[in-house]
PDB file of C-alpha atoms in Angstrom:
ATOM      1  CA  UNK T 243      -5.086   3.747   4.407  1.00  0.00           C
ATOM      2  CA  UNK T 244      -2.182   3.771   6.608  1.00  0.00           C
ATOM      3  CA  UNK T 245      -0.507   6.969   4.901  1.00  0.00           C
ATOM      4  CA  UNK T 246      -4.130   8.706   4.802  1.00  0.00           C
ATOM      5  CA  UNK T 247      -4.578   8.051   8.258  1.00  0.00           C
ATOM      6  CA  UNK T 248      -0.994   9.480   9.058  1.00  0.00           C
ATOM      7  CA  UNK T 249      -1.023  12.210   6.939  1.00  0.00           C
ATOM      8  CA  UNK T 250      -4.560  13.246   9.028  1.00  0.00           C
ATOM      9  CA  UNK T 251      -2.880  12.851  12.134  1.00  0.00           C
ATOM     10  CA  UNK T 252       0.379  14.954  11.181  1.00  0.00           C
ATOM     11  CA  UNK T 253      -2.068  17.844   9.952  1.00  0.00           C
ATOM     12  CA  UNK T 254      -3.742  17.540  12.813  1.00  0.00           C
ATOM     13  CA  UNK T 255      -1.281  17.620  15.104  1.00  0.00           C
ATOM     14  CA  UNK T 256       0.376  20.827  13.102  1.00  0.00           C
ATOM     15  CA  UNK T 257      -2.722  23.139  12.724  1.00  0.00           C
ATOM     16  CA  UNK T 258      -4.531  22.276  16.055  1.00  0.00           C
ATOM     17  CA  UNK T 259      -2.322  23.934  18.610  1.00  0.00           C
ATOM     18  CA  UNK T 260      -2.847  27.236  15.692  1.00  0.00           C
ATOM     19  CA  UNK T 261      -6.493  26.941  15.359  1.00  0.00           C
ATOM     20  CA  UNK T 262      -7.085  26.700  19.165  1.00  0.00           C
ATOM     21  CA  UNK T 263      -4.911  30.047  19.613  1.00  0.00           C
ATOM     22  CA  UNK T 264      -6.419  31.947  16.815  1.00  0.00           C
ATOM     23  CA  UNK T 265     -10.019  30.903  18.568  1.00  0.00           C
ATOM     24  CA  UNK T 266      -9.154  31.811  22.003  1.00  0.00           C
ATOM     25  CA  UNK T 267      -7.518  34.947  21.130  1.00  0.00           C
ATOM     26  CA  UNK T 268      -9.216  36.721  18.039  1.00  0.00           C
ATOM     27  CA  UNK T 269     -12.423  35.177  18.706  1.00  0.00           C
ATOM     28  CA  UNK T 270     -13.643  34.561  22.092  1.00  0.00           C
ATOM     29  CA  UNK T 271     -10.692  37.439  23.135  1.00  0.00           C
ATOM     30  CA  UNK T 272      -9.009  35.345  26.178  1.00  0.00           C
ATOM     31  CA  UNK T 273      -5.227  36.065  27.375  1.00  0.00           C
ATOM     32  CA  UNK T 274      -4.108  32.786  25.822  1.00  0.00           C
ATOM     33  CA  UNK T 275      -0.609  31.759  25.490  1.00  0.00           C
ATOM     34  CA  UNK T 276       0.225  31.136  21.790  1.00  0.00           C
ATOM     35  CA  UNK T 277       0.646  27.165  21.849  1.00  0.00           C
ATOM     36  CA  UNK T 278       2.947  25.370  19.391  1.00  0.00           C
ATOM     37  CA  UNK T 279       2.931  22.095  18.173  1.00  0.00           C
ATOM     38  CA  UNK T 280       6.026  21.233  20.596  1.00  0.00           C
ATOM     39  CA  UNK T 281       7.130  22.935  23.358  1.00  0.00           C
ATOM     40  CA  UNK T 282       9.738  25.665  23.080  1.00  0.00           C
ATOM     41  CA  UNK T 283      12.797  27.647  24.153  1.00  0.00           C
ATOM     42  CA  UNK T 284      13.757  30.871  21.738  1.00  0.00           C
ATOM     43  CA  UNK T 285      16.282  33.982  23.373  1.00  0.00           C
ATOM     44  CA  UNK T 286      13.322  35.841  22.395  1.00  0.00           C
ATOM     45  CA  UNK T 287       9.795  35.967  23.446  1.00  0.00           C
ATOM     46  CA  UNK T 288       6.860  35.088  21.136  1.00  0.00           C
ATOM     47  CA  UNK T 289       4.414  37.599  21.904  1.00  0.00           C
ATOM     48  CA  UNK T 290       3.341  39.038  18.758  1.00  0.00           C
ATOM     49  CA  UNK T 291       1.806  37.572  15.775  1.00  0.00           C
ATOM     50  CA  UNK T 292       4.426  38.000  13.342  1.00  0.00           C
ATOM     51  CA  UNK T 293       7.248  36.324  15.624  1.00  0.00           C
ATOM     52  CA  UNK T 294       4.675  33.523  16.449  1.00  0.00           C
ATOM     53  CA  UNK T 295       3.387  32.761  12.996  1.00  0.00           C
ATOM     54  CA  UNK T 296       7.392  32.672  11.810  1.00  0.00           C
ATOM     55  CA  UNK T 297       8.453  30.066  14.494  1.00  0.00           C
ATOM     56  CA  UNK T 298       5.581  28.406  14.078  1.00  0.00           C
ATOM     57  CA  UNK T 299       6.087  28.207  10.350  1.00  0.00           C
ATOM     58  CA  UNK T 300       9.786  26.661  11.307  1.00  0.00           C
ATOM     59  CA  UNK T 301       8.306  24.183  13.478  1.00  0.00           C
ATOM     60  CA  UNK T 302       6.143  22.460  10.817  1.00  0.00           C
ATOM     61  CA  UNK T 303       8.459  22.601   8.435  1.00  0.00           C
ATOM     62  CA  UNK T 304      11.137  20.957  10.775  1.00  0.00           C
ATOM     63  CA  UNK T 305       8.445  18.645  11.806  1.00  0.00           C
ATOM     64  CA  UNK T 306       7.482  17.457   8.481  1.00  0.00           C
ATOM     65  CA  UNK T 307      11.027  17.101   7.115  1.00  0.00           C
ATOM     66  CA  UNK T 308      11.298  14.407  10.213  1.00  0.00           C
ATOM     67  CA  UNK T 309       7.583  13.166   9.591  1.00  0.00           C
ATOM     68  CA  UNK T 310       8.902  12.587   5.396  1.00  0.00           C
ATOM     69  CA  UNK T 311      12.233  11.278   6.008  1.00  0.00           C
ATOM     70  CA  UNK T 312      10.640   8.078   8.912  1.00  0.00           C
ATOM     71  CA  UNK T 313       7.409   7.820   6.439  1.00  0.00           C
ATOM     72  CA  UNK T 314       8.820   7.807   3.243  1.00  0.00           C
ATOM     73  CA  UNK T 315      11.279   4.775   4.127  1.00  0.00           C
ATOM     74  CA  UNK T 316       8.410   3.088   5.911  1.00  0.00           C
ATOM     75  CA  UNK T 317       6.035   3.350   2.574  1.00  0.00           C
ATOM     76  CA  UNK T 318       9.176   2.426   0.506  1.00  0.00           C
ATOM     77  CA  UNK T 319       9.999  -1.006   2.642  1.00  0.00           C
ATOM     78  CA  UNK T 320       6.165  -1.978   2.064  1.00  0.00           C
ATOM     79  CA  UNK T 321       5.552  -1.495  -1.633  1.00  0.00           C
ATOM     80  CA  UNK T 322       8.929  -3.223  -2.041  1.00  0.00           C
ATOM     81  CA  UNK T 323       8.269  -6.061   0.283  1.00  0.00           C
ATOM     82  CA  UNK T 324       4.527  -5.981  -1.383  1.00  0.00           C
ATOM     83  CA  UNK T 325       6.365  -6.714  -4.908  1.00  0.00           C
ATOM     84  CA  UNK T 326       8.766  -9.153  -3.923  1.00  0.00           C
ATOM     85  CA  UNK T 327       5.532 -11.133  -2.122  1.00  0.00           C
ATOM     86  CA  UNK T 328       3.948 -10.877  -5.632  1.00  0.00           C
ATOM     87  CA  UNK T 329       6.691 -12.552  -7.297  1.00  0.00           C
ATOM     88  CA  UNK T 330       6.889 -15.301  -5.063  1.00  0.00           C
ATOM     89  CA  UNK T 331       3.475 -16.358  -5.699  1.00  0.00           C
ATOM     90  CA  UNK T 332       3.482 -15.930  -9.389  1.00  0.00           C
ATOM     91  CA  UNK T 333       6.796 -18.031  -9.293  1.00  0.00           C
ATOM     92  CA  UNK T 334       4.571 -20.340  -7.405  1.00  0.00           C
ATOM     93  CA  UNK T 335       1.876 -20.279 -10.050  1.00  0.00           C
ATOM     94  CA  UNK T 336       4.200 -21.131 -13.052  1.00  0.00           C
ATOM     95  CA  UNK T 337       5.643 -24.067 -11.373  1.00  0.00           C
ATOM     96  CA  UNK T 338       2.311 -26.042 -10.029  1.00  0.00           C
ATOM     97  CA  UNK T 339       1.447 -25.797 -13.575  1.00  0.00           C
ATOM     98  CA  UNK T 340       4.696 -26.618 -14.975  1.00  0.00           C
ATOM     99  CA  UNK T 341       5.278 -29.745 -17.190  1.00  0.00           C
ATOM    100  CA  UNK T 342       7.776 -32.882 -16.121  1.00  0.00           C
ATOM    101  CA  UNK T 343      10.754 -32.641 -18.745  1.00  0.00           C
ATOM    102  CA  UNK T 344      10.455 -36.766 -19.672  1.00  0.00           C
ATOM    103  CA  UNK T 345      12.373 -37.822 -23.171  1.00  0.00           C
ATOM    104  CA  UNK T 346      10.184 -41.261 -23.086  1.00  0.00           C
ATOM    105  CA  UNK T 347       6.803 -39.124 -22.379  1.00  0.00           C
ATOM    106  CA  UNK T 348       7.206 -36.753 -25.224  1.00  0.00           C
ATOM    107  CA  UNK T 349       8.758 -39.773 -27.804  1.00  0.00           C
ATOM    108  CA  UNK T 350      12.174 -38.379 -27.452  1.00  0.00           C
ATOM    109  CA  UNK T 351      11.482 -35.175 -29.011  1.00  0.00           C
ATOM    110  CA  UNK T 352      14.739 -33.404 -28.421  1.00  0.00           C
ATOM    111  CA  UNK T 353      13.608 -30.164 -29.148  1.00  0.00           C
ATOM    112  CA  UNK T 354      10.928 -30.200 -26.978  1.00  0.00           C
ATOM    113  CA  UNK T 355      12.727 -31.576 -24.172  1.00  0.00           C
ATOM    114  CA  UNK T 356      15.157 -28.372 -24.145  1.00  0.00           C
ATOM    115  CA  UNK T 357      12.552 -26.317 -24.466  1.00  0.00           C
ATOM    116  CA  UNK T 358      11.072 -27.817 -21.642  1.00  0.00           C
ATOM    117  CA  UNK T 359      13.999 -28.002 -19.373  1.00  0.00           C
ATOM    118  CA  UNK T 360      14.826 -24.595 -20.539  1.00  0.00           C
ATOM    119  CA  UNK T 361      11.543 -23.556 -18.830  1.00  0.00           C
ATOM    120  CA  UNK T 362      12.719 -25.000 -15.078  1.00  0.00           C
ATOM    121  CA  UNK T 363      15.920 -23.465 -15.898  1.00  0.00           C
ATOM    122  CA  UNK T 364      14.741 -20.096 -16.315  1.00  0.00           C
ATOM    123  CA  UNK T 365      12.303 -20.492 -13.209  1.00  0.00           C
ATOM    124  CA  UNK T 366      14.894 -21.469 -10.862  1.00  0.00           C
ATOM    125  CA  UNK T 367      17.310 -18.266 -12.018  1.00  0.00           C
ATOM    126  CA  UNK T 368      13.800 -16.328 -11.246  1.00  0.00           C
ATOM    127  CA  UNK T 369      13.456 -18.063  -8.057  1.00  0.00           C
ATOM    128  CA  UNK T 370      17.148 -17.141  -7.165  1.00  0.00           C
ATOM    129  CA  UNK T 371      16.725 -13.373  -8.284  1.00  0.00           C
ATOM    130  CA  UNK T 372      13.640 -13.171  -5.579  1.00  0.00           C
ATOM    131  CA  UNK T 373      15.974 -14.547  -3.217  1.00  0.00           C
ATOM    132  CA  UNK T 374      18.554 -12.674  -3.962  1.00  0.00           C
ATOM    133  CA  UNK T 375      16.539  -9.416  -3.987  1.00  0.00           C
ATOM    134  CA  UNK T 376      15.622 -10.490  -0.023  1.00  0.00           C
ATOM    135  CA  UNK T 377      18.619 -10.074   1.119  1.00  0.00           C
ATOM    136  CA  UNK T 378      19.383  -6.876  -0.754  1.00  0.00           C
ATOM    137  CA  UNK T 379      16.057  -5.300   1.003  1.00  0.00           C
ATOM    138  CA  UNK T 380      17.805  -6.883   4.684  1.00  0.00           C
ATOM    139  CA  UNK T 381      20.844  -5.449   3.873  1.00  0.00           C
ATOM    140  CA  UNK T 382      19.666  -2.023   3.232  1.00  0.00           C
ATOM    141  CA  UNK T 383      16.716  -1.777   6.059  1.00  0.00           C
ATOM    142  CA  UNK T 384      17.802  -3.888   8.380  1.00  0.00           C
ATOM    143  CA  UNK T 385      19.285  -1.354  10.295  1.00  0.00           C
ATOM    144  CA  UNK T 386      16.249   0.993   9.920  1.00  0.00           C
ATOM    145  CA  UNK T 387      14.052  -2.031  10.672  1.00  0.00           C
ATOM    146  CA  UNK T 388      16.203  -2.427  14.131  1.00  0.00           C
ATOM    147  CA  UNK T 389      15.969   0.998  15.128  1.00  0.00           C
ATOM    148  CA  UNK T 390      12.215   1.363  14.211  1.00  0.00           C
ATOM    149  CA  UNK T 391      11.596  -1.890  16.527  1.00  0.00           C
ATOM    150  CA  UNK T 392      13.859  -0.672  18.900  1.00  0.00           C
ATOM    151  CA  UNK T 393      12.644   2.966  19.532  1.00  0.00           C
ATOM    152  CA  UNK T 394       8.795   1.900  19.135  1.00  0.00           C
ATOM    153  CA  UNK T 395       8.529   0.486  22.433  1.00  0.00           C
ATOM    154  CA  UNK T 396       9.771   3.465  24.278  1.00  0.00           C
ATOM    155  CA  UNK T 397       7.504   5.834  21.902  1.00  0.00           C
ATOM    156  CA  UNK T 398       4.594   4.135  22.466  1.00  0.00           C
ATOM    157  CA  UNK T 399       4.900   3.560  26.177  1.00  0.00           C
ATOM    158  CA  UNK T 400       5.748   7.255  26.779  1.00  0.00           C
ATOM    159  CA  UNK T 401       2.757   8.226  23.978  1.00  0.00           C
ATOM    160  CA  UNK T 402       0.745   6.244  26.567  1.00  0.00           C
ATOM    161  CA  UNK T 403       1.180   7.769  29.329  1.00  0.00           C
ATOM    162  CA  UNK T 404       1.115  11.374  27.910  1.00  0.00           C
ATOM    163  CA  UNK T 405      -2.717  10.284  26.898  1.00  0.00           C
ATOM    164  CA  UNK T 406      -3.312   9.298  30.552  1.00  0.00           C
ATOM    165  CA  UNK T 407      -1.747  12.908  31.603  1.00  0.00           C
ATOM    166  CA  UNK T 408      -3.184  14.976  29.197  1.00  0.00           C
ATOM    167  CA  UNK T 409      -6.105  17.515  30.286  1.00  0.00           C
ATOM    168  CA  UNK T 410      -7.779  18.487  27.069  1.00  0.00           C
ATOM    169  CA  UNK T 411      -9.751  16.531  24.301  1.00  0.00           C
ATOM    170  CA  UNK T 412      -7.348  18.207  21.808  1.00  0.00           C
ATOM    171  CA  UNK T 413      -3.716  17.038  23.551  1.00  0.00           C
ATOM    172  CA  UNK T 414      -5.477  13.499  23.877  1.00  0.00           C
ATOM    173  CA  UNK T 415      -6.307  13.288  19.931  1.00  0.00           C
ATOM    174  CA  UNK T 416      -2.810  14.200  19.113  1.00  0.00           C
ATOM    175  CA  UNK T 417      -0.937  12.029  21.091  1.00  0.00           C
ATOM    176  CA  UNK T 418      -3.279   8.981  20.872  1.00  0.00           C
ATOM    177  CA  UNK T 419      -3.167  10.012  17.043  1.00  0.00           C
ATOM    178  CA  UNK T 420       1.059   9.629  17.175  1.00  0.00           C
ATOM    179  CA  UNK T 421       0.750   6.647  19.104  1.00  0.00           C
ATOM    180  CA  UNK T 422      -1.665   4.535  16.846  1.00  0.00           C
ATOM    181  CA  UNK T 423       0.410   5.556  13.690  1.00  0.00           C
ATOM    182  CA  UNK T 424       3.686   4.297  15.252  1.00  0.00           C
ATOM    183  CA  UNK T 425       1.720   0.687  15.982  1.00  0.00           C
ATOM    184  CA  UNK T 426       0.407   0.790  12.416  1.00  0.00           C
ATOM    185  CA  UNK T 427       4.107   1.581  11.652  1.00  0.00           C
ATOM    186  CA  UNK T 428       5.405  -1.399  13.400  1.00  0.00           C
ATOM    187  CA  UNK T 429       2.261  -3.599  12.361  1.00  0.00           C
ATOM    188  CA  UNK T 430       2.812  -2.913   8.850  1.00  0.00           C
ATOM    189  CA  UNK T 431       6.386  -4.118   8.698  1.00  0.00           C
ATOM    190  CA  UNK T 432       5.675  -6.851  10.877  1.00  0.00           C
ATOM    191  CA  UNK T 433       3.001  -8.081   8.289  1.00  0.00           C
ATOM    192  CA  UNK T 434       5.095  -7.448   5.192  1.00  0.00           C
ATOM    193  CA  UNK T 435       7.717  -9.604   6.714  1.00  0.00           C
ATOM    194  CA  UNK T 436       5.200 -12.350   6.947  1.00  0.00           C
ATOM    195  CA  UNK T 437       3.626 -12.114   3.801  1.00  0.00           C
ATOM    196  CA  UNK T 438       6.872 -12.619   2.678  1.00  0.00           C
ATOM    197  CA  UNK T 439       7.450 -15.460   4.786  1.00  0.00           C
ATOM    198  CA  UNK T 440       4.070 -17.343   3.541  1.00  0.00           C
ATOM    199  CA  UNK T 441       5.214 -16.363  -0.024  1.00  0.00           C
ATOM    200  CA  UNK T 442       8.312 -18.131  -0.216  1.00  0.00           C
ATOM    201  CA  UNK T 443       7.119 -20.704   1.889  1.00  0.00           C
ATOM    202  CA  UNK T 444       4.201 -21.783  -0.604  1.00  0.00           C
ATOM    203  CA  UNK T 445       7.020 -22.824  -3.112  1.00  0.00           C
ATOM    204  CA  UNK T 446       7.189 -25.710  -1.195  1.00  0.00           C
ATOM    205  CA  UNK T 447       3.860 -26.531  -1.680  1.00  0.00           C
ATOM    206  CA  UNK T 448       3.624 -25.543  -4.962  1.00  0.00           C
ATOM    207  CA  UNK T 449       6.703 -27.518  -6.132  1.00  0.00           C
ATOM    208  CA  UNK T 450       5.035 -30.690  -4.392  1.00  0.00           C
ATOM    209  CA  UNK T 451       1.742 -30.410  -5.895  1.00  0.00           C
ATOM    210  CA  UNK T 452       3.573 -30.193  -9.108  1.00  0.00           C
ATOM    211  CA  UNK T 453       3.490 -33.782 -10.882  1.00  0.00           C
ATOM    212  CA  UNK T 454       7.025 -34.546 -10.671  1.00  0.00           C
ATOM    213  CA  UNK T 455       7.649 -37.704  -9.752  1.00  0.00           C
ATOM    214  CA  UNK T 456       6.457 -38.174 -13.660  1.00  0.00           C
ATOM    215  CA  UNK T 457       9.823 -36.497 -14.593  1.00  0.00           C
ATOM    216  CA  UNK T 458      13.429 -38.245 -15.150  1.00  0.00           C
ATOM    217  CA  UNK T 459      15.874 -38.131 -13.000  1.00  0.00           C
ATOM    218  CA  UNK T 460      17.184 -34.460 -13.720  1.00  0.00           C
ATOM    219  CA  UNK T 461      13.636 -32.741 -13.215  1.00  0.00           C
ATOM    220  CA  UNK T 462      13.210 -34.890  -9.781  1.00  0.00           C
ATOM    221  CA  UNK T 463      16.257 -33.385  -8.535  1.00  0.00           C
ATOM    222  CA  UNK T 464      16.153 -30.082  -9.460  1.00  0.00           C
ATOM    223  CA  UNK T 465      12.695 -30.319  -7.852  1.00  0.00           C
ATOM    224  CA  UNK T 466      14.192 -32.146  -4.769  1.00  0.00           C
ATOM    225  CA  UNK T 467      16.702 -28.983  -4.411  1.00  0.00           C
ATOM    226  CA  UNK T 468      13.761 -26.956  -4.898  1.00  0.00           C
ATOM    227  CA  UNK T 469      11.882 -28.242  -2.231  1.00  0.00           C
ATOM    228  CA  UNK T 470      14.974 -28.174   0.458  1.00  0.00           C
ATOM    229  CA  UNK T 471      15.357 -24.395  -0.185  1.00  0.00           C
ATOM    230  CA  UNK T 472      11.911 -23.812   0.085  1.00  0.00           C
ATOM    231  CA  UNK T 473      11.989 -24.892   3.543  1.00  0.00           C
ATOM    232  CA  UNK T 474      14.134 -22.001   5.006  1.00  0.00           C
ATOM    233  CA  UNK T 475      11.342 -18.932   4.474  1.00  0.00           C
ATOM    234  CA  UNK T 476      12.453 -15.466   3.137  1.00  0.00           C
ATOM    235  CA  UNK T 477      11.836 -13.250   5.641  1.00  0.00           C
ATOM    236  CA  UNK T 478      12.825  -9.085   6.782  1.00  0.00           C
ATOM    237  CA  UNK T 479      15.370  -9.615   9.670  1.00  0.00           C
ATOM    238  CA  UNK T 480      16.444  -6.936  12.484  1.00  0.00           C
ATOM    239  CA  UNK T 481      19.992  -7.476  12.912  1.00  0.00           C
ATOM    240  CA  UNK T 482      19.500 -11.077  11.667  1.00  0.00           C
ATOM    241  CA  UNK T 483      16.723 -11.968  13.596  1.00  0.00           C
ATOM    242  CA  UNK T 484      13.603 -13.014  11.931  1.00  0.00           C
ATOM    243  CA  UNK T 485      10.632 -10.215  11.796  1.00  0.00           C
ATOM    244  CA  UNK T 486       7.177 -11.931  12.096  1.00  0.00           C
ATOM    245  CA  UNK T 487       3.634 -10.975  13.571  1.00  0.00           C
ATOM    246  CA  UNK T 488       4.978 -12.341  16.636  1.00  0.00           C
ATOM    247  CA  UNK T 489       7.201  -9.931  16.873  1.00  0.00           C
ATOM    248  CA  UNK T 490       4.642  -7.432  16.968  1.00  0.00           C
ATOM    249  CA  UNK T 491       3.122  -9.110  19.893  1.00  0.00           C
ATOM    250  CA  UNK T 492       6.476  -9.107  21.681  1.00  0.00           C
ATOM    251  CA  UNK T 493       6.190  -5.309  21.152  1.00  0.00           C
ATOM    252  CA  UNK T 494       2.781  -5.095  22.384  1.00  0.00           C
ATOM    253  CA  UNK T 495       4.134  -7.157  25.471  1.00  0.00           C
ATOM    254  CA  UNK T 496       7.179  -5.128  26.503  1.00  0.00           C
ATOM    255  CA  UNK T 497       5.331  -1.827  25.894  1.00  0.00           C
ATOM    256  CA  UNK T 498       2.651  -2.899  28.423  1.00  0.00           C
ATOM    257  CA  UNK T 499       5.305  -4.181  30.918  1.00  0.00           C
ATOM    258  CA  UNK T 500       6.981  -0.427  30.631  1.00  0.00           C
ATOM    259  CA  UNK T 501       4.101   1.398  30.480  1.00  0.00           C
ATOM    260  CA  UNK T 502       2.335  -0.466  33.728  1.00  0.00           C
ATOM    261  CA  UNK T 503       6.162   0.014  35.587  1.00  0.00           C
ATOM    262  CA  UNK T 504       6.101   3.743  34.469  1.00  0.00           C
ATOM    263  CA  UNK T 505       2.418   4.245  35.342  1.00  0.00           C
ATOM    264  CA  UNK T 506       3.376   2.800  39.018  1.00  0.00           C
ATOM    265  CA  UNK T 507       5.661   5.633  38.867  1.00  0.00           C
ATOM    266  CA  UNK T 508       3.412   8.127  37.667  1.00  0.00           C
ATOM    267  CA  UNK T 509       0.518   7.389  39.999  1.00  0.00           C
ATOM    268  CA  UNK T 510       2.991   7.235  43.083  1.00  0.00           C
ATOM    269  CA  UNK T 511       4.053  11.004  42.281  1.00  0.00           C
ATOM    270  CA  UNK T 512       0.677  12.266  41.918  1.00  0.00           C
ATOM    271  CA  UNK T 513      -0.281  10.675  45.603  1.00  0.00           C
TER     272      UNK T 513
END
């Protein structure tokens, strides 16, 4: 949904600004200024079709290459975070219904006991691997994450108020277009990073739903250990601070405080 929906807005805000000058001009046979999809400076006038469709070809491509580089790391950080989520829970799965290694409850069957305790061995070194794999994601995004959270304030603020100033149904659908993909951009993440955070968490619960006070002493304190870690959430970070929905919020709320102090601004230079 969320790359269909920005895909439509990036081809909308490409071709619109061509269809509405081929329209005006070839059709209804105005003196319309060829419109780009950003404003421009060249050391050479666009005034025919042939330099206009060129520079306009430039444009998109420039713009898409941008568009590509911000989406593609966005889609990567959420199929990731989506499989690391999965793996929590299935590690979650396999230890509620795990069996207590006991020597007295299985009549001292050796072999079975190993294999047994071989079983919480193994799911621990998984559990450690998801971990592990947690703070490979934070140390390669968290950076990206920062800067995403960082910028998305200003952009959406200043998206904002270019809605409130622009004149024409097709300006408004663009830039109302850019400015619900970047809160779907920062939603996204925001949710990843909790799903994550209610992943990890439910090991916890999982571990004490698990019948283990039935176990000897080395199950009960592997489980013990398992419990304690559980109680310190995986989570994305942003320069070591947590990411959760409320952090989304907080974005909401500082983007309202700009926008309503830049608005003030706004309305006090129109009067």
């Amino acid at each position: 949904v969320f790359k269909g929906f920005t895909g439509s807005i990036c081809v909308i805000f490409l071709m619109l600004p061509l269809l509405q000058t081929i329209f005006k001009r070839l059709i209804l046979k105005k003196d319309f200024e060829m419109s780009m999809p950003f404003d421009y400076v060249y050391p050479f006038k666009v005034d025919t079709w042939g330099i206009f469709l060129v520079a306009y070809f430039v444009q998109i491509i420039a713009i898409l290459i941008i568009v590509l580089a911000y989406l593609g790391t966005d889609l990567l950080l959420i199929v990731l975070c989506s499989f690391v989520s999965t793996l929590f829970k299935i590690l979650g799965h396999d230890l509620l219904h795990m069996k207590p290694t006991n020597k007295k409850r299985i009549d001292n069957n050796t072999v079975e006991y190993d294999q047994t305790e071989k079983i919480l061995d193994d799911w621990v070194q998984r559990h450690q691997r998801a971990i592990s794999l947690i703070s490979e994601l934070n140390k390669i995004f968290d950076r990206v994450t920062f800067v995403n959270l960082l910028f998305a304030t200003l952009s959406i603020c200043f998206y904002a108020l270019s809605c409130k100033a622009a004149t024409g149904t097709e300006e408004i659908m663009t830039k109302g277009g850019a400015l619900i993909s970047i809160l779907l951009v920062v939603l996204l993440t925001c949710y990843c990073s909790e799903m994550l955070n209610s992943a990890s968490a439910a090991i916890g619960d999982a571990a004490l739903e698990n019948p283990w006070l039935d176990g000897d002493k080395s199950y009960i304190t592997k489980m013990c250990i398992i419990l304690m870690r559980s109680q310190k959430p995986c989570s994305l970070t942003s320069y070591y601070a947590p990411i959760s929905l409320k952090t989304f919020t907080k974005v909401l709320s500082s983007t309202w405080s700009y926008f309503s102090l830049v608005n003030t601004f706004y309305d006090a230079s129109d009067n």
